[in-house]
Amino acid sequence: MAKITVLFLLLAVIQASLALKCKVCADNDGSCSTLKDETCPAGGSDREAACLIHIYKDAATKKEMTEKKCVNRFKNTGKYDCIEIPNNQQVKCYTCVEDFCNEKNSATKFGVVGLVSLVLSILVSKLL
């Protein structure tokens, strides 16, 4: 019985470590100068958790505003539709699915997972 409990505890730890982590704007002034970490909730059966970067230009002040948060996008297309704010000009709206990939204002295509995969594949090919 203790082995089953340990197994479930281990699975819970693994699941928590696999959850997507994103940066979220801690200030509400649109500058997004202060970020905090957030673990994203899992999406429904047809959705997946993703980190969002939404940059738009305020119509009145002409100042770029930034929104960063967790969202759920469609799994099959990777699509998420940013909510357009009336009278504002949308500059960028994209999602990514690596931990803290929305920390900067540009998404990296390669990411940490790609880099780790590349290093592991080189090491394995050298060992075999």
Short mmCIF file of C-alpha atoms in Angstrom, two decimals:
data_model
loop_
_atom_site.label_atom_id
_atom_site.label_comp_id
_atom_site.label_asym_id
_atom_site.label_seq_id
_atom_site.Cartn_x
_atom_site.Cartn_y
_atom_site.Cartn_z
CA MET A 1 0.00 0.00 0.00
CA ALA A 2 2.85 2.37 0.79
CA LYS A 3 4.33 1.75 -2.67
CA ILE A 4 1.07 2.86 -4.32
CA THR A 5 1.02 6.03 -2.22
CA VAL A 6 4.62 6.82 -3.15
CA LEU A 7 3.82 6.16 -6.82
CA PHE A 8 0.87 8.59 -6.76
CA LEU A 9 2.97 11.17 -4.93
CA LEU A 10 5.73 10.80 -7.54
CA LEU A 11 3.20 11.18 -10.36
CA ALA A 12 1.81 14.32 -8.74
CA VAL A 13 5.29 15.84 -8.48
CA ILE A 14 6.01 14.99 -12.13
CA GLN A 15 2.69 16.51 -13.23
CA ALA A 16 3.40 19.70 -11.28
CA SER A 17 6.85 19.98 -12.83
CA LEU A 18 5.40 19.52 -16.32
CA ALA A 19 2.80 22.26 -15.91
CA LEU A 20 3.46 25.29 -18.09
CA LYS A 21 4.85 28.33 -16.32
CA CYS A 22 4.44 31.82 -17.75
CA LYS A 23 5.27 35.38 -16.82
CA VAL A 24 2.29 37.57 -15.95
CA CYS A 25 2.13 41.35 -15.68
CA ALA A 26 1.98 42.32 -12.02
CA ASP A 27 1.14 45.97 -12.68
CA ASN A 28 -2.12 47.17 -14.19
CA ASP A 29 -0.81 50.24 -16.01
CA GLY A 30 -0.06 48.46 -19.31
CA SER A 31 3.71 48.88 -18.99
CA CYS A 32 4.21 45.30 -17.77
CA SER A 33 7.42 46.45 -16.10
CA THR A 34 6.92 44.10 -13.16
CA LEU A 35 6.45 40.40 -13.88
CA LYS A 36 5.46 37.52 -11.66
CA ASP A 37 5.50 33.76 -12.26
CA GLU A 38 2.26 31.86 -12.77
CA THR A 39 1.50 28.18 -13.39
CA CYS A 40 -1.09 27.89 -16.14
CA PRO A 41 -4.19 25.76 -15.66
CA ALA A 42 -4.63 22.93 -18.14
CA GLY A 43 -7.04 23.49 -21.00
CA GLY A 44 -10.00 21.37 -22.04
CA SER A 45 -9.70 18.31 -24.27
CA ASP A 46 -9.26 20.42 -27.42
CA ARG A 47 -7.14 23.15 -25.81
CA GLU A 48 -3.67 23.51 -24.31
CA ALA A 49 -2.12 25.99 -21.91
CA ALA A 50 0.03 28.68 -23.54
CA CYS A 51 1.81 31.89 -22.61
CA LEU A 52 0.51 35.05 -24.29
CA ILE A 53 2.24 38.25 -25.32
CA HIS A 54 -0.20 40.90 -26.53
CA ILE A 55 1.23 44.28 -27.50
CA TYR A 56 -1.05 47.07 -28.70
CA LYS A 57 -0.82 50.82 -29.16
CA ASP A 58 -3.15 52.95 -27.04
CA ALA A 59 -5.27 55.15 -29.30
CA ALA A 60 -5.26 58.16 -26.98
CA THR A 61 -1.64 58.24 -25.80
CA LYS A 62 -0.03 56.40 -28.77
CA LYS A 63 1.92 54.46 -26.15
CA GLU A 64 2.62 50.73 -26.58
CA MET A 65 0.86 48.66 -23.94
CA THR A 66 1.76 45.07 -23.07
CA GLU A 67 -0.30 42.21 -21.70
CA LYS A 68 1.29 38.92 -20.62
CA LYS A 69 -0.68 36.04 -19.15
CA CYS A 70 -1.68 32.38 -19.37
CA VAL A 71 -4.29 31.48 -21.98
CA ASN A 72 -5.79 28.34 -23.49
CA ARG A 73 -5.28 27.95 -27.23
CA PHE A 74 -6.57 25.32 -29.64
CA LYS A 75 -4.32 22.22 -29.65
CA ASN A 76 -4.75 21.29 -33.28
CA THR A 77 -3.99 24.74 -34.73
CA GLY A 78 -2.08 26.47 -31.93
CA LYS A 79 -4.40 29.42 -32.55
CA TYR A 80 -5.47 31.96 -29.98
CA ASP A 81 -7.46 35.06 -30.93
CA CYS A 82 -6.42 38.12 -28.98
CA ILE A 83 -9.27 40.26 -27.79
CA GLU A 84 -9.01 43.51 -29.71
CA ILE A 85 -9.46 46.57 -27.54
CA PRO A 86 -11.66 49.16 -29.26
CA ASN A 87 -9.85 52.13 -30.87
CA ASN A 88 -6.43 50.58 -30.20
CA GLN A 89 -3.99 49.35 -32.82
CA GLN A 90 -2.81 45.77 -32.42
CA VAL A 91 0.96 45.42 -32.79
CA LYS A 92 1.73 41.81 -31.79
CA CYS A 93 -0.28 38.90 -30.49
CA TYR A 94 1.25 35.48 -30.16
CA THR A 95 1.44 32.48 -27.88
CA CYS A 96 4.21 30.03 -27.02
CA VAL A 97 4.39 26.83 -25.00
CA GLU A 98 7.81 26.72 -23.32
CA ASP A 99 8.26 27.71 -19.68
CA PHE A 100 8.59 31.51 -19.32
CA CYS A 101 8.74 31.94 -23.11
CA ASN A 102 6.81 35.22 -22.78
CA GLU A 103 9.34 36.82 -20.45
CA LYS A 104 10.80 38.95 -23.25
CA ASN A 105 8.68 40.65 -25.89
CA SER A 106 9.71 38.22 -28.61
CA ALA A 107 8.99 34.53 -28.83
CA THR A 108 11.87 32.18 -29.48
CA LYS A 109 11.23 29.47 -32.05
CA PHE A 110 13.99 27.19 -30.85
CA GLY A 111 13.57 27.46 -27.08
CA VAL A 112 15.12 25.54 -24.23
CA VAL A 113 13.39 22.27 -25.13
CA GLY A 114 14.86 22.39 -28.62
CA LEU A 115 18.32 23.10 -27.27
CA VAL A 116 18.17 20.24 -24.75
CA SER A 117 16.89 17.87 -27.46
CA LEU A 118 19.76 18.86 -29.74
CA VAL A 119 22.40 18.31 -27.04
CA LEU A 120 20.90 14.95 -26.04
CA SER A 121 20.74 13.75 -29.63
CA ILE A 122 24.43 14.64 -30.16
CA LEU A 123 25.45 12.90 -26.92
CA VAL A 124 23.46 9.76 -27.71
CA SER A 125 24.89 9.56 -31.25
CA LYS A 126 28.44 9.83 -29.82
CA LEU A 127 27.78 7.08 -27.26
CA LEU A 128 26.34 4.61 -29.76
#
